[in-house]
Short mmCIF file of C-alpha atoms in Angstrom, two decimals:
data_model
loop_
_atom_site.label_atom_id
_atom_site.label_comp_id
_atom_site.label_asym_id
_atom_site.label_seq_id
_atom_site.Cartn_x
_atom_site.Cartn_y
_atom_site.Cartn_z
CA MET A 260 3.31 -26.82 -8.20
CA ARG A 261 6.72 -25.20 -8.41
CA SER A 262 7.19 -26.00 -12.11
CA SER A 263 3.71 -24.68 -12.80
CA ARG A 264 4.66 -21.45 -11.04
CA LEU A 265 7.86 -21.25 -12.99
CA ARG A 266 6.03 -21.71 -16.29
CA TRP A 267 3.55 -19.09 -15.24
CA GLY A 268 6.28 -16.69 -14.19
CA LEU A 269 8.08 -17.24 -17.46
CA ALA A 270 4.95 -16.60 -19.47
CA VAL A 271 4.19 -13.43 -17.57
CA GLY A 272 7.79 -12.34 -17.68
CA LEU A 273 8.12 -12.82 -21.41
CA GLY A 274 4.86 -11.00 -21.98
CA LEU A 275 5.96 -8.10 -19.84
CA MET A 276 9.43 -7.96 -21.31
CA GLY A 277 7.79 -7.66 -24.67
CA ALA A 278 5.57 -4.93 -23.36
CA LEU A 279 8.41 -2.95 -21.94
CA ALA A 280 10.71 -3.50 -24.85
CA CYS A 281 8.53 -1.64 -27.28
CA THR A 282 6.72 1.61 -27.53
CA THR A 283 2.98 2.01 -27.37
CA GLY A 284 2.62 2.30 -31.13
CA GLY A 285 0.88 -0.99 -31.85
CA PRO A 286 -1.08 -2.33 -34.73
CA SER A 287 -3.41 0.11 -36.39
CA ASN A 288 -6.34 -2.03 -35.37
CA PRO A 289 -5.87 -4.17 -32.30
CA THR A 290 -8.67 -6.48 -33.35
CA SER A 291 -6.60 -7.59 -36.27
CA ALA A 292 -3.76 -8.64 -34.07
CA ASN A 293 -2.83 -12.27 -34.47
CA SER A 294 -6.20 -13.84 -34.71
CA GLU A 295 -4.45 -17.09 -35.59
CA SER A 296 -3.08 -17.25 -32.08
CA ARG A 297 -6.43 -16.68 -30.44
CA ASP A 298 -7.25 -20.36 -30.20
CA ALA A 299 -4.04 -20.95 -28.33
CA MET A 300 -5.02 -18.36 -25.76
CA THR A 301 -7.81 -20.10 -23.99
CA ALA A 302 -5.94 -20.38 -20.69
CA ALA A 303 -5.22 -17.27 -18.72
CA LYS A 304 -4.47 -16.04 -15.26
CA ALA A 305 -5.59 -12.83 -13.66
CA SER A 306 -3.72 -11.05 -10.92
CA LEU A 307 -4.33 -8.07 -8.71
CA ASP A 308 -1.58 -5.48 -8.60
CA LEU A 309 -2.10 -4.19 -5.10
CA PHE A 310 0.63 -5.19 -2.70
CA SER A 311 4.12 -3.85 -2.31
CA GLY A 312 5.78 -6.51 -0.20
CA ARG A 313 3.60 -9.57 -0.58
CA GLU A 314 3.28 -11.52 -3.79
CA ALA A 315 0.42 -10.43 -6.00
CA LEU A 316 -2.79 -12.42 -5.64
CA SER A 317 -3.51 -14.37 -8.79
CA TRP A 318 -6.04 -16.90 -9.96
CA ALA A 319 -6.71 -19.01 -13.02
CA LEU A 320 -9.51 -18.01 -15.35
CA SER A 321 -11.83 -20.51 -16.95
CA ASP A 322 -11.33 -21.04 -20.66
CA GLU A 323 -14.65 -19.36 -21.28
CA GLU A 324 -13.80 -16.32 -19.20
CA SER A 325 -10.34 -16.18 -20.70
CA ARG A 326 -11.75 -16.07 -24.24
CA ALA A 327 -14.47 -13.62 -23.28
CA LEU A 328 -11.98 -11.26 -21.66
CA ARG A 329 -9.71 -11.32 -24.64
CA ASP A 330 -12.60 -10.69 -27.02
CA ALA A 331 -13.71 -7.82 -24.81
CA VAL A 332 -10.21 -6.36 -24.86
CA LEU A 333 -9.90 -6.65 -28.60
CA ALA A 334 -13.24 -4.93 -29.11
CA LEU A 335 -12.14 -1.79 -27.28
CA PRO A 336 -11.28 1.40 -29.14
CA ARG A 337 -7.78 2.80 -29.12
CA GLY A 338 -6.86 5.16 -26.34
CA SER A 339 -4.03 7.56 -25.79
CA ARG A 340 -3.61 7.83 -22.04
CA PRO A 341 -1.12 5.49 -20.37
CA ILE A 342 -1.80 3.76 -17.08
CA PRO A 343 -0.92 6.26 -14.36
CA ASP A 344 1.91 5.73 -11.93
CA VAL A 345 -0.02 5.17 -8.73
CA GLY A 346 2.60 4.06 -6.23
CA LEU A 347 1.26 2.35 -3.13
CA GLY A 348 -2.18 0.79 -3.29
CA TYR A 349 -4.43 -0.49 -6.05
CA ARG A 350 -2.63 -0.38 -9.38
CA GLY A 351 -4.99 -2.45 -11.48
CA PHE A 352 -5.57 -5.98 -12.70
CA GLU A 353 -3.41 -7.97 -15.04
CA VAL A 354 -4.43 -10.78 -17.33
CA ALA A 355 -1.83 -13.00 -18.95
CA TRP A 356 -2.90 -15.48 -21.59
CA GLU A 357 -0.94 -18.64 -22.07
CA GLY A 358 0.07 -17.68 -25.59
CA GLY A 359 1.89 -14.63 -24.32
CA ALA A 360 -0.67 -11.87 -24.72
CA HIS A 361 -0.97 -9.67 -21.68
CA ALA A 362 -3.30 -6.91 -20.53
CA ARG A 363 -3.03 -4.40 -17.72
CA VAL A 364 -6.32 -2.87 -16.70
CA PHE A 365 -6.58 0.22 -14.54
CA HIS A 366 -9.84 2.14 -14.43
CA ASP A 367 -10.64 3.02 -18.03
CA VAL A 368 -7.16 2.41 -19.43
CA ILE A 369 -6.04 -0.91 -20.85
CA GLU A 370 -2.51 -1.65 -21.95
CA TYR A 371 -2.62 -4.70 -24.20
CA THR A 372 0.48 -6.47 -25.41
CA GLU A 373 0.64 -9.22 -27.96
CA SER A 374 3.54 -10.49 -30.02
CA GLY A 375 5.77 -7.86 -28.53
CA ARG A 376 3.58 -4.95 -29.52
CA THR A 377 1.64 -2.84 -27.06
CA VAL A 378 -1.47 -0.79 -27.67
CA LEU A 379 -3.35 1.53 -25.37
CA LEU A 380 -7.09 0.98 -25.31
CA GLU A 381 -9.94 2.81 -23.64
CA ASP A 382 -12.82 1.29 -21.71
CA SER A 383 -14.83 4.36 -20.81
CA ALA A 384 -17.46 2.33 -18.95
CA ARG A 385 -14.74 0.50 -17.01
CA GLN A 386 -16.57 -2.76 -17.72
CA LEU A 387 -13.39 -4.78 -17.98
CA GLU A 388 -12.22 -3.61 -14.58
CA GLN A 389 -15.62 -4.33 -13.07
CA ARG A 390 -15.60 -7.78 -14.60
CA LEU A 391 -12.18 -8.54 -13.19
CA LEU A 392 -13.19 -7.16 -9.81
CA ALA A 393 -16.22 -9.43 -9.74
CA GLY A 394 -14.01 -12.35 -10.70
CA ALA A 395 -11.61 -11.49 -7.88
CA ARG A 396 -14.23 -11.73 -5.17
CA PRO A 397 -13.94 -15.48 -4.51
CA HIS A 398 -10.17 -15.17 -4.21
CA LEU A 399 -10.07 -12.35 -1.66
CA THR A 400 -11.19 -12.19 1.93
CA PRO A 401 -14.40 -10.16 2.26
CA GLU A 402 -12.53 -7.37 4.02
CA LEU A 403 -9.80 -7.16 1.42
CA PHE A 404 -12.37 -7.26 -1.32
CA THR A 405 -14.16 -4.30 0.26
CA ALA A 406 -10.88 -2.40 0.49
CA VAL A 407 -10.03 -3.14 -3.12
CA GLU A 408 -13.53 -2.33 -4.29
CA ALA A 409 -13.31 1.09 -2.63
CA GLN A 410 -10.03 1.81 -4.39
CA VAL A 411 -11.34 0.54 -7.72
CA ARG A 412 -14.32 2.82 -7.43
CA SER A 413 -12.16 5.80 -6.72
CA THR A 414 -12.22 8.14 -9.68
CA THR A 415 -8.68 9.28 -9.09
CA PRO A 416 -5.61 7.06 -8.83
CA MET B 136 -18.42 -0.37 19.78
CA VAL B 137 -15.93 2.48 19.89
CA THR B 138 -16.98 6.11 19.75
CA VAL B 139 -14.60 8.95 19.07
CA GLU B 140 -14.90 12.39 20.58
CA LEU B 141 -12.93 15.18 18.96
CA ASP B 142 -11.82 17.23 21.97
CA ILE B 143 -11.88 20.72 20.52
CA PHE B 144 -14.69 22.85 21.96
CA SER B 145 -14.78 24.71 25.24
CA GLY B 146 -18.46 25.55 25.66
CA ARG B 147 -20.28 23.38 23.14
CA PRO B 148 -20.40 19.60 23.28
CA ASN B 149 -17.57 18.03 21.33
CA PRO B 150 -18.40 16.26 18.05
CA LYS B 151 -18.72 12.49 18.43
CA TRP B 152 -19.03 9.61 16.03
CA THR B 153 -18.86 5.84 16.02
CA LEU B 154 -16.11 3.88 14.31
CA SER B 155 -16.95 1.07 11.94
CA GLU B 156 -15.76 -2.42 12.78
CA ARG B 157 -13.00 -2.04 10.21
CA GLU B 158 -11.92 1.32 11.64
CA VAL B 159 -11.82 -0.15 15.14
CA ARG B 160 -9.58 -2.92 13.84
CA GLN B 161 -7.26 -0.44 12.15
CA LEU B 162 -7.08 1.71 15.25
CA ALA B 163 -6.46 -1.31 17.46
CA GLU B 164 -3.63 -2.37 15.17
CA ARG B 165 -2.03 1.04 15.49
CA ILE B 166 -2.29 0.88 19.26
CA ARG B 167 -0.99 -2.66 19.34
CA ALA B 168 2.01 -1.51 17.29
CA ASP B 169 2.60 1.47 19.55
CA PRO B 170 0.80 1.36 22.91
CA SER B 171 2.34 4.74 23.83
CA LEU B 172 -0.29 6.32 21.58
CA LEU B 173 -2.76 6.07 24.44
CA LEU B 174 -2.85 8.65 27.18
CA PRO B 175 -4.81 8.73 30.42
CA LEU B 176 -8.01 10.72 30.39
CA ASP B 177 -6.54 13.46 32.54
CA ALA B 178 -3.40 13.93 30.41
CA GLU B 179 -2.46 17.49 29.45
CA THR B 180 -3.14 17.68 25.71
CA GLY B 181 -3.61 21.39 25.05
CA GLY B 182 -5.65 24.42 26.08
CA LEU B 183 -8.22 26.09 23.90
CA GLY B 184 -8.70 24.45 20.53
CA TYR B 185 -7.71 20.98 19.41
CA ARG B 186 -6.81 18.71 22.30
CA GLY B 187 -6.83 15.29 20.61
CA PHE B 188 -9.41 12.55 20.83
CA ILE B 189 -11.26 10.77 23.59
CA LEU B 190 -12.04 7.17 22.80
CA ASN B 191 -14.96 5.43 24.47
CA ALA B 192 -15.33 1.68 24.09
CA GLU B 193 -18.73 0.33 24.96
CA ASP B 194 -18.95 -3.37 25.67
CA THR B 195 -21.70 -4.69 23.42
CA GLY B 196 -20.97 -8.28 24.34
CA SER B 197 -19.40 -9.15 21.01
CA ALA B 198 -15.70 -9.88 20.76
CA ASP B 199 -13.95 -7.07 18.93
CA ASP B 200 -10.33 -6.12 18.43
CA TRP B 201 -10.53 -3.49 21.13
CA LYS B 202 -11.60 -6.01 23.70
CA ARG B 203 -9.19 -8.66 22.45
CA LEU B 204 -6.27 -6.32 23.07
CA GLY B 205 -7.54 -5.48 26.53
CA LEU B 206 -7.68 -1.77 25.78
CA PRO B 207 -9.26 0.59 28.32
CA SER B 208 -12.88 1.63 27.97
CA GLN B 209 -12.06 5.33 28.05
CA VAL B 210 -8.74 6.78 26.97
CA ARG B 211 -7.12 9.69 25.14
CA LEU B 212 -5.12 9.78 21.94
CA GLY B 213 -3.27 12.73 20.37
CA GLY B 214 -3.25 16.39 21.24
CA ARG B 215 -0.81 19.23 20.91
CA PHE B 216 2.02 17.53 22.75
CA GLN B 217 2.02 14.07 21.20
CA PRO B 218 3.67 14.37 17.78
CA GLY B 219 4.19 10.62 17.65
CA ALA B 220 0.43 10.24 17.47
CA ALA B 221 0.02 12.59 14.52
CA GLU B 222 -0.58 9.86 12.00
CA SER B 223 -3.10 8.02 14.12
CA SER B 224 -4.76 11.34 14.90
CA SER B 225 -5.07 12.03 11.18
CA PHE B 226 -6.51 8.58 10.72
CA LEU B 227 -9.13 9.22 13.42
CA LEU B 228 -9.94 12.62 11.98
CA HIS B 229 -10.54 11.10 8.57
CA THR B 230 -13.02 8.64 10.04
CA ALA B 231 -15.15 11.69 10.87
CA GLU B 232 -15.50 12.54 7.21
CA SER B 233 -17.87 9.69 6.54
CA ALA B 234 -19.72 10.06 9.85
CA ARG B 235 -22.78 12.15 10.58
CA LEU B 236 -21.65 14.82 13.01
CA ASP B 237 -23.87 17.02 15.08
CA LEU B 238 -22.39 20.11 13.48
CA LYS B 239 -23.93 22.49 10.97
CA ASP B 240 -20.68 22.82 9.04
CA PRO B 241 -18.06 20.30 10.18
CA GLY B 242 -15.48 21.40 7.59
CA PRO B 243 -13.92 24.33 9.47
CA VAL B 244 -13.87 22.42 12.77
CA LEU B 245 -12.16 19.41 11.25
CA GLY B 246 -9.86 21.79 9.38
CA VAL B 247 -8.67 23.39 12.62
CA ALA B 248 -7.96 19.96 14.08
CA GLU B 249 -6.11 18.88 10.96
CA ARG B 250 -3.93 22.00 10.93
CA THR B 251 -3.02 21.52 14.56
CA ILE B 252 -2.16 17.88 13.98
CA VAL B 253 0.12 18.90 11.11
CA GLU B 254 1.71 21.56 13.32
CA THR B 255 2.63 18.94 15.89
CA LEU B 256 4.77 17.30 13.22
CA SER B 257 7.15 20.25 13.35
CA VAL B 258 7.74 19.63 17.01
CA PRO B 259 11.29 18.26 17.43
CA GLY B 260 11.23 14.56 18.03
CA LEU B 261 9.38 13.38 14.94
CA ALA B 262 12.21 13.34 12.49
CA PRO B 263 13.61 10.37 10.64
CA SER B 264 16.12 8.45 12.65
CA TYR B 265 19.48 7.89 10.96
CA CYS B 266 22.53 5.89 11.84
CA THR B 267 25.95 6.93 10.63
CA PRO B 268 28.12 6.17 8.84
CA ALA B 269 25.35 5.66 6.34
CA ALA B 270 25.49 3.77 3.06
CA LEU B 271 23.74 5.88 0.46
CA SER B 272 22.80 5.04 -3.09
CA SER B 273 21.58 7.50 -5.70
CA ASP B 274 18.19 9.10 -5.06
CA THR B 275 17.60 9.60 -8.79
CA ASP B 276 19.30 6.82 -10.72
CA PHE B 277 17.24 3.66 -10.29
CA SER B 278 18.45 1.86 -13.39
CA PHE B 279 19.68 -1.01 -11.24
CA TRP B 280 16.05 -1.67 -10.30
CA ASN B 281 13.90 -0.45 -13.13
CA GLY B 282 15.13 -2.62 -15.98
CA ALA B 283 12.61 -4.86 -17.73
CA ALA B 284 14.43 -8.01 -16.65
CA TYR B 285 14.11 -7.35 -12.92
CA GLN B 286 11.70 -4.56 -12.06
CA ARG B 287 8.78 -6.94 -11.88
CA TYR B 288 10.58 -9.55 -9.79
CA ASN B 289 11.91 -7.37 -6.99
CA ASN B 290 9.84 -5.66 -4.33
CA CYS B 291 10.18 -3.06 -1.59
CA TYR B 292 12.12 -5.44 0.65
CA ASN B 293 14.62 -6.16 -2.12
CA PHE B 294 15.03 -2.44 -2.65
CA ALA B 295 15.39 -1.67 1.05
CA SER B 296 18.03 -4.37 1.35
CA ASN B 297 19.70 -3.16 -1.86
CA TYR B 298 19.77 -6.79 -2.88
CA ARG B 299 18.27 -7.76 -6.21
CA THR B 300 17.23 -11.42 -5.99
CA ASN B 301 14.45 -11.56 -8.59
CA THR B 302 12.41 -13.52 -6.03
CA PHE B 303 10.14 -10.83 -4.58
CA ALA B 304 12.01 -11.21 -1.31
CA GLN B 305 10.05 -11.78 1.88
CA PRO B 306 11.16 -10.81 5.38
CA GLY B 307 12.48 -13.84 7.21
CA ARG B 308 12.55 -16.18 4.24
CA ALA B 309 16.34 -16.14 3.97
CA ALA B 310 16.53 -16.94 7.66
CA GLY B 311 14.07 -19.78 7.27
CA SER B 312 11.29 -18.17 9.27
CA MET B 313 8.97 -15.73 7.55
CA TYR B 314 6.46 -13.43 9.17
CA THR B 315 3.19 -15.05 10.18
CA SER B 316 0.95 -12.01 10.25
CA ILE B 317 0.96 -8.55 8.77
CA ASP B 318 1.82 -6.34 11.69
CA CYS B 319 4.88 -4.50 12.90
CA GLY B 320 5.97 -7.18 15.33
CA SER B 321 5.75 -10.09 12.96
CA VAL B 322 7.17 -8.45 9.82
CA GLY B 323 9.79 -6.47 11.75
CA GLY B 324 10.75 -9.59 13.70
CA ALA B 325 11.18 -11.54 10.47
CA ALA B 326 13.42 -8.78 9.11
CA GLU B 327 15.49 -8.94 12.28
CA ARG B 328 15.96 -12.66 11.72
CA ASP B 329 17.32 -11.78 8.29
CA GLY B 330 19.87 -9.52 9.96
CA TRP B 331 18.23 -6.11 10.23
CA GLN B 332 18.69 -4.52 13.62
CA LEU B 333 17.18 -1.74 15.66
CA THR B 334 20.51 -0.37 16.81
CA CYS B 335 23.21 1.31 14.76
CA ARG B 336 26.13 -0.59 13.32
CA ASP B 337 29.55 0.82 14.03
CA ASP B 338 30.90 0.37 10.51
CA ILE B 339 28.21 1.26 7.99
CA ASN B 340 24.41 1.36 7.87
CA TYR B 341 21.59 1.16 5.41
CA ASN B 342 18.82 3.10 7.12
CA VAL B 343 15.45 1.61 6.29
CA CYS B 344 11.99 1.80 7.78
CA LEU B 345 8.94 -0.43 7.84
CA VAL B 346 5.30 0.59 7.43
CA ILE B 347 2.19 -1.55 7.47
CA TRP B 348 -1.17 -1.61 5.73
CA PRO B 349 -2.83 -3.27 8.71
CA ASN B 350 -3.55 -6.95 8.10
CA TYR B 351 -2.84 -6.80 4.39
CA ASP B 352 0.66 -5.78 3.40
CA TYR B 353 3.93 -4.21 4.45
CA HIS B 354 6.26 -1.72 2.77
CA TRP B 355 9.86 -0.58 3.22
CA TYR B 356 11.72 2.65 2.49
CA ARG B 357 15.48 3.22 2.34
CA TRP B 358 17.40 6.44 2.96
CA CYS B 359 19.23 7.50 -0.19
CA ALA B 360 21.52 10.34 -1.19
CA ASN B 361 20.53 14.01 -0.85
CA ASN B 362 18.43 13.33 2.23
CA HIS B 363 15.69 11.63 0.24
CA TRP B 364 13.93 8.40 1.10
CA CYS B 365 13.41 6.03 -1.80
CA HIS B 366 11.23 2.99 -2.26
CA LYS B 367 9.87 0.50 -4.73
CA PRO B 368 6.14 -0.19 -4.46
CA GLY B 369 5.80 -3.85 -5.43
CA GLN B 370 6.44 -4.51 -9.08
CA THR B 371 6.55 -0.83 -9.97
CA ALA B 372 9.58 1.33 -10.59
CA ALA B 373 11.82 2.44 -7.75
CA ARG B 374 11.37 6.11 -6.96
CA ASN B 375 11.99 8.93 -4.50
CA TYR B 376 8.47 10.36 -4.23
CA ASP B 377 5.29 9.44 -2.40
CA ASN B 378 1.66 8.88 -3.44
CA SER B 379 1.19 12.66 -3.63
CA ASN B 380 4.20 12.97 -5.93
CA ASN B 381 6.21 14.74 -3.25
CA LEU B 382 9.88 13.98 -2.70
CA ILE B 383 10.18 11.97 0.49
CA THR B 384 12.26 13.64 3.16
CA ASN B 385 10.40 12.07 6.07
CA PRO B 386 8.74 8.70 5.56
CA GLU B 387 6.72 9.21 8.73
CA ALA B 388 4.97 12.17 7.16
CA ALA B 389 4.88 10.95 3.55
CA ASP B 390 1.69 10.03 1.73
CA ARG B 391 1.75 6.26 2.05
CA GLY B 392 -1.78 5.45 0.92
CA GLY B 393 -3.19 2.66 3.03
CA TYR B 394 0.13 1.88 4.71
CA THR B 395 -0.85 3.94 7.67
CA VAL B 396 1.09 2.30 10.50
CA PHE B 397 4.66 3.46 10.87
CA CYS B 398 6.58 0.69 12.63
CA GLY B 399 10.07 2.09 12.98
CA TYR B 400 13.63 2.21 11.69
CA TYR B 401 15.99 -0.69 11.05
CA ARG B 402 19.66 -0.79 10.19
CA GLY B 403 21.84 -3.25 8.38
CA PHE B 404 24.38 -3.73 5.65
CA GLY B 405 24.90 -6.70 3.39
CA VAL B 406 21.73 -8.29 4.72
CA VAL B 407 20.93 -11.38 2.66
CA VAL B 408 17.27 -11.67 1.70
CA SER B 409 15.45 -14.16 -0.46
#
C-alpha cells in the first residue's frame, strides 16, 4: 500500500514538476503530442483538489475511462486562459496518467502536461469537468458530493 | 426542524424561514464550537432595527443535530451587542437568500441586517489575538513554500507551523494521535498534542489560528510581517490574501469560503509536525 502510494506520489510529482518547470507554450497541436506513449497511459488516477488541510481525495480510473479521458483531453481546442487562483474551496480535478501525462481541469479550462510541456485547452461545455464529477460520486459521501457539485456548478471561481 | 426569525421589524411580523438539514448541521457545529453564541430569548440585542435572530427548533421526532446537542427549543443568536456572533449571523442571513420569505422585496431588509452585522465587527473585542514577542516571517516572499519541489507536498498546517515536511502534515500525527473528526475540538486538540498552546509563550510565538469547514476540512493561518495574516490553501501557493483577493488583516473577518467556523488562536514555536 505504502509503496503504491509512493509510486503514485512520484508519478504525480514528476508530472507536476514538469508542468511547473515550463511555460504554457506547448506543442502547436496537442493531439500530436506523443501518440507513441498513449498505449502506456492506460492507468490513471483522478483526484479532487478541494481540501486545504486534509489529503486530496483520489481514486483509480478504469483503463477504459483513463483512455477515454485522455482522448477527450487531446480533442479539445487550444485555450488561452489559465486556471484561476481560487484559494480555499473547489479548485478542480486532476488526472495523472501512469506514463506521466497530467491534466488539471477547472470549469472550462484544462491545463494538460505531457513530456514536460504544458498546453492550455478549452472545454466550453465543461464536459470533462462534468465527467470527472460524475466519476467522483462513488468516492464521496452524498453530502460532500452535494457540496462539491454546488461549487462545480458555480460560474465564478 | 429549525426555523429562523430575523428579528428586525417593530410593527410587522418578522421574516421567517426554515433551515435545511445541512444548514441545521452547520449551525449546530458552530454552536458546538462556541456555545456562547446562544443568548436567552429575553437578552438585550438592540432597539429599532436589526436585533439578531430567534431560532425555533420544532421536535419532529427525527434525530437531528440540534437535538443531539441538546440545544434549547427557542433561543437567540446575534444582535448589535454580540460581535463574536457576526460570522454565524452572516451565515444565518445567507440561508435566507435561498428561502421564500413573506416579503415583497427582501433585498433591502436583508441588506440592513447585513450592514448592521458588519458594523458589529468594528466593536472592540473582535480583533485578532496576538502574543508577543512574535516570530514573523515575510508577508510577501513565499519562495520557501512555492517552489515546484515542495508546494504540492505541504499544506496549511505545514505553513502555519513554518515547518516544511513534504508530507502534507496533519494535526496530531507527529504526536502519534491525529484528530478523529473535523471540528474545532478535535483538530485543535490534535494541534495541542503537537505542541501548539492556547496561552502565550514567554520567549517567542508564532501566532496561528484554526478555522473549520464543518465536517469536511480544516485550515490554518499564520500572522506574518506588516500585520498581515498569511496562509497556504492545500497544494496551492502560500499567500497573504483571502478568497476575495483582499489582504488579510483579520482572519476572523476574511473571506474564507466554506471554512466558516472560526475556532481560535494558538501559539507555538519550533512545533514539530509530520
